[in-house]
Amino acid sequence: MTSTDKPRATPQRQAILDTLNDVDDFRSAQEVHELLAAEGSGVGLATVYRTLALYADHGLVDVLRREDGEAIYRRCSDTHHHHLVCRSCGATVEVEGPAVERWTSAIAAEHGFSELSHTLEIVGTCADCRKG
Amino acid sequence: MTSTDKPRATPQRQAILDTLNDVDDFRSAQEVHELLAAEGSGVGLATVYRTLALYADHGLVDVLRREDGEAIYRRCSDTHHHHLVCRSCGATVEVEGPAVERWTSAIAAEHGFSELSHTLEIVGTCADCRKG
DNA sequence: GCCGTCTTGACAACGATTCTCATTCTCATT
DNA sequence: AATGAGAATGAGAATCGTTGTCAAGACGGC
């Protein structure tokens, strides 16, 4: 699944990574494409999809799914973390959870599972939106 | 989001719930539709989608997303639980995690979030598949 | 500089999901 | 049991995110 050979460097790929770096937040492929177009880059939509999939495969970006199923990407830090997402405004807070890591490992071992990966998404309404 | 008025009872809705009961596993709307068609029911695809969305809204069914973004549904028990899924054979084990519940509540409160819901998926390779 | 290969862009194709709308069905009320 | 208002249904079109196709262009080793 996770390939190891190095992707070729191209200006388009660089632009896509730069965009993700700049926003420092989750964005869909479509949104990345719009951002690029807004700053005059003519990177094609298909290229955005291919590049994001490529980097997700290489572990350079995190992939999540919105509630409607659309894939969203974010340049990720190295440590494993989870996300607290506001269902109303989409604000995200990155949280770490050693407790969760330990618990999942224990449960999995108990059932004979190995080579674990897990996804934890916490969705709620943030303080601002509750007031609003 | 979660509405409280009672949905009207119809044979189609009953058939859809029955199907989910029978398989006791996650199925996509398309798959539910196929299963119904296979046993001679002429329930329309749109109705399957509408019904699953309706019951998901009412908390009668759990919704998850496959890796490709397709939504899958399962009739859920009343207690909140999570799933341990084998990436190879698809076997699922239902697990409860009071520790996780507590942790998510604490983290969310710390960041001012309310009206929580969360999804935790643990993916791994089960003992049988490891033996191969 | 040259060549084989990887990448790109434009657009078609695809598939899951939602929408539309005329018809049918539920159900509280007679 | 009949009725009527509103909800639900089915068929198919429409939407939209995503992937495939393919000719043209860029990259890097030579």
XYZ file of C-alpha atoms (C1' of nucleotides) in Angstrom:
324
model
C 0.000 0.000 0.000
C 2.595 2.587 1.033
C 5.082 2.738 -1.796
C 8.658 3.718 -1.091
C 10.120 5.055 -4.360
C 10.576 8.773 -4.507
C 8.101 10.785 -6.569
C 9.550 12.983 -9.261
C 9.699 16.663 -8.430
C 7.562 18.966 -10.504
C 6.413 22.559 -10.053
C 2.793 21.419 -9.917
C 3.425 19.057 -7.043
C 5.410 21.672 -5.240
C 2.605 24.174 -5.678
C 0.093 21.722 -4.267
C 2.204 20.977 -1.215
C 2.855 24.681 -0.715
C -0.849 25.355 -0.777
C -1.481 22.743 1.875
C 1.307 24.194 3.960
C -0.105 27.671 3.702
C -3.600 26.859 4.833
C -2.470 24.544 7.622
C -5.907 22.966 7.681
C -7.925 20.286 5.922
C -8.876 21.029 2.339
C -10.586 18.961 -0.314
C -8.943 18.369 -3.668
C -11.460 20.718 -5.219
C -10.600 23.444 -2.737
C -6.882 23.052 -3.305
C -7.554 23.352 -6.995
C -9.526 26.560 -6.483
C -6.836 28.034 -4.269
C -4.243 27.321 -6.916
C -6.415 28.805 -9.639
C -6.999 31.897 -7.503
C -3.303 32.604 -7.409
C -2.971 32.126 -11.124
C -1.619 28.608 -11.224
C -3.033 26.542 -14.035
C -2.617 23.200 -12.311
C -5.288 20.801 -13.511
C -7.854 19.232 -11.257
C -6.803 15.720 -12.193
C -3.254 16.566 -11.229
C -4.402 17.776 -7.847
C -6.217 14.507 -7.260
C -3.280 12.435 -8.434
C -0.794 14.373 -6.370
C -2.826 14.251 -3.182
C -3.390 10.523 -3.589
C 0.298 10.057 -4.242
C 1.387 11.952 -1.163
C -1.264 10.348 0.984
C 0.210 7.048 -0.098
C 3.643 8.220 0.913
C 2.394 9.433 4.249
C 3.092 13.085 3.556
C -0.525 14.091 3.935
C -3.372 12.927 6.137
C -6.676 11.968 4.621
C -10.032 12.316 6.308
C -13.608 12.154 5.086
C -16.151 14.865 5.548
C -19.603 13.867 6.621
C -20.739 13.967 3.003
C -17.966 11.623 1.945
C -15.702 14.160 0.303
C -12.022 13.473 0.962
C -10.030 16.191 2.688
C -6.263 16.421 2.951
C -3.785 18.123 5.200
C -0.047 18.190 5.365
C 0.571 16.235 8.514
C 3.037 16.404 11.293
C 4.943 13.286 12.198
C 3.235 12.490 15.447
C 0.033 10.548 15.405
C -2.931 12.680 16.339
C -6.666 13.034 16.023
C -9.071 15.813 15.227
C -11.840 17.623 16.952
C -14.073 19.094 14.293
C -16.880 21.614 14.611
C -19.870 20.360 12.685
C -21.078 23.875 12.064
C -18.095 25.979 11.059
C -15.595 23.242 10.321
C -12.940 24.500 12.719
C -10.499 21.761 13.631
C -8.366 21.247 16.672
C -5.570 18.730 16.596
C -5.391 16.591 19.701
C -3.086 13.855 20.836
C -4.328 10.884 22.729
C -1.861 8.512 24.281
C -4.766 7.043 26.214
C -6.522 6.144 23.003
C -3.364 4.690 21.510
C -2.908 2.418 24.479
C -6.530 1.400 24.574
C -6.729 0.488 20.898
C -3.557 -1.569 21.122
C -4.880 -3.457 24.109
C -8.270 -4.166 22.555
C -6.733 -5.281 19.289
C -4.250 -7.586 20.959
C -7.066 -9.088 22.968
C -8.818 -10.048 19.736
C -5.695 -11.254 17.953
C -5.401 -8.287 15.602
C -2.069 -6.867 14.476
C -0.677 -4.223 12.116
C -3.021 -1.672 13.505
C -4.112 1.667 12.276
C -6.992 3.648 13.562
C -9.051 6.701 12.938
C -10.740 8.747 15.584
C -12.843 11.723 14.728
C -14.641 13.751 17.312
C -17.397 15.926 15.952
C -19.197 18.526 17.996
C -20.299 22.127 18.108
C -17.660 24.641 19.069
C -18.197 27.382 21.609
C -18.495 30.127 18.996
C -21.135 28.337 16.987
C -23.140 27.468 20.039
C -23.396 31.145 20.928
C -24.104 32.144 17.316
C -29.891 17.348 13.555
C -31.508 14.334 15.169
C -35.215 14.816 14.655
C -37.687 13.407 17.113
C -40.980 12.917 15.279
C -41.845 9.389 14.401
C -41.344 8.303 10.799
C -44.358 6.919 9.036
C -44.436 3.140 8.733
C -44.291 1.696 5.262
C -43.563 -1.792 3.915
C -40.500 -0.474 2.083
C -38.967 0.913 5.239
C -39.718 -2.280 7.083
C -38.093 -4.313 4.319
C -34.984 -2.173 4.458
C -34.663 -2.502 8.214
C -35.295 -6.236 7.982
C -32.527 -6.563 5.446
C -30.104 -4.776 7.718
C -31.167 -6.984 10.584
C -30.618 -10.128 8.591
C -27.092 -9.377 7.474
C -25.978 -8.060 10.857
C -23.094 -6.265 9.192
C -22.300 -3.041 7.384
C -23.841 -2.669 3.936
C -23.939 0.198 1.469
C -27.204 1.580 0.178
C -26.489 -0.023 -3.170
C -25.940 -3.394 -1.538
C -29.128 -3.147 0.459
C -30.926 -2.341 -2.752
C -29.439 -5.385 -4.461
C -30.340 -7.642 -1.565
C -33.914 -6.419 -1.708
C -34.078 -6.886 -5.460
C -32.658 -10.397 -5.087
C -35.561 -11.413 -2.904
C -38.072 -9.926 -5.284
C -38.748 -6.639 -3.568
C -39.117 -3.748 -5.958
C -38.014 -1.064 -3.529
C -36.393 1.781 -5.425
C -32.823 2.858 -4.948
C -33.819 6.386 -4.025
C -36.076 5.020 -1.321
C -33.231 2.989 0.100
C -31.094 6.111 0.285
C -33.866 8.174 1.813
C -34.724 5.536 4.347
C -31.179 4.908 5.457
C -30.551 8.626 5.824
C -33.763 8.961 7.776
C -32.942 6.193 10.197
C -29.365 7.333 10.549
C -30.799 10.661 11.573
C -32.997 8.971 14.128
C -30.114 6.960 15.478
C -31.533 3.621 14.401
C -28.600 2.841 12.158
C -24.883 3.518 12.350
C -23.122 5.138 9.428
C -19.508 4.594 8.483
C -17.466 5.418 5.412
C -15.506 2.904 3.426
C -12.045 3.876 2.350
C -13.398 4.884 -1.056
C -15.962 7.174 0.536
C -19.020 5.014 0.031
C -21.385 5.187 2.994
C -22.187 1.948 4.783
C -24.969 1.340 7.267
C -25.700 -1.127 10.000
C -28.550 -1.556 12.385
C -27.006 -0.662 15.687
C -27.542 -1.767 19.207
C -28.398 0.857 21.765
C -25.068 1.068 23.476
C -22.386 3.149 21.914
C -19.610 1.024 20.540
C -16.798 0.908 18.030
C -15.508 -1.545 15.502
C -12.386 -3.517 15.024
C -12.155 -4.375 11.348
C -9.841 -6.822 9.597
C -8.382 -5.146 6.546
C -7.991 -8.448 4.785
C -11.165 -10.446 5.332
C -13.429 -7.689 6.593
C -14.365 -9.451 9.808
C -15.671 -7.021 12.394
C -15.656 -7.184 16.149
C -17.800 -4.823 18.128
C -16.024 -3.320 21.093
C -17.058 -0.960 23.828
C -14.763 1.669 25.148
C -15.769 3.571 28.225
C -12.203 4.842 28.378
C -12.541 6.391 24.961
C -15.896 7.903 25.815
C -14.445 9.566 28.848
C -11.381 10.769 27.030
C -13.289 12.313 24.132
C -15.672 14.086 26.491
C -12.793 15.520 28.472
C -10.879 16.702 25.412
C -13.970 18.242 23.875
C -14.934 20.067 27.036
C -11.412 21.375 27.311
C -11.797 23.001 23.915
C -15.321 24.249 24.478
C -17.046 21.739 22.224
C -20.482 20.329 22.966
C -23.076 18.018 21.399
C -20.458 15.459 20.711
C -20.405 12.469 18.489
C -17.378 10.525 17.518
C -16.213 7.769 15.302
C -13.433 5.397 16.122
C -12.374 2.747 13.680
C -9.588 0.359 14.382
C -8.261 -1.425 11.342
C -5.804 -4.275 11.517
C -5.093 -7.799 10.389
C -6.895 -10.550 12.235
C -5.210 -13.683 13.528
C -6.633 -15.920 10.794
C -5.473 -13.699 7.973
C -2.034 -13.319 9.449
C -1.590 -17.068 9.352
C -2.757 -16.829 5.774
C 21.316 18.052 -26.456
C 18.729 13.361 -26.662
C 15.703 9.802 -25.250
C 12.787 6.901 -22.531
C 9.816 7.610 -18.962
C 6.990 9.943 -15.818
C 3.709 13.776 -15.542
C 0.342 16.911 -17.095
C -4.037 18.888 -18.780
C -8.385 18.702 -21.040
C -12.181 16.214 -21.158
C -14.846 12.005 -21.168
C -16.456 8.453 -18.215
C -17.940 6.676 -13.874
C -20.410 5.878 -9.736
C -22.575 7.194 -5.561
C -25.970 10.164 -4.078
C -29.674 13.535 -4.537
C -33.452 15.792 -6.895
C -37.932 16.111 -9.412
C -42.462 15.173 -9.899
C -46.491 12.644 -10.830
C -48.635 8.830 -8.496
C -49.645 6.109 -4.461
C -50.010 5.228 0.320
C -50.640 6.289 5.629
C -53.195 7.534 9.111
C -55.834 10.701 12.020
C -60.313 12.103 11.592
C -65.022 11.504 10.451
C -65.341 2.124 6.561
C -64.666 6.497 3.763
C -61.967 10.794 3.341
C -58.478 14.098 2.684
C -53.972 16.220 3.594
C -49.579 15.446 3.644
C -45.844 12.113 3.482
C -43.602 8.424 0.796
C -42.549 6.107 -3.464
C -40.444 4.956 -8.033
C -38.297 6.089 -12.304
C -35.149 8.530 -14.261
C -32.615 12.753 -14.792
C -29.261 15.640 -12.618
C -25.303 16.546 -9.600
C -20.797 16.209 -8.219
C -16.584 14.129 -6.527
C -13.346 11.263 -8.487
C -10.859 8.424 -11.902
C -9.567 7.044 -16.659
C -7.772 8.225 -21.389
C -4.497 9.955 -24.325
C -1.736 13.136 -26.799
C 1.623 16.640 -25.636
C 5.171 18.279 -22.517
C 8.686 18.119 -18.717
C 12.437 15.616 -16.047
C 16.833 13.591 -15.408
C 20.342 10.403 -16.692
C 23.252 9.773 -20.514
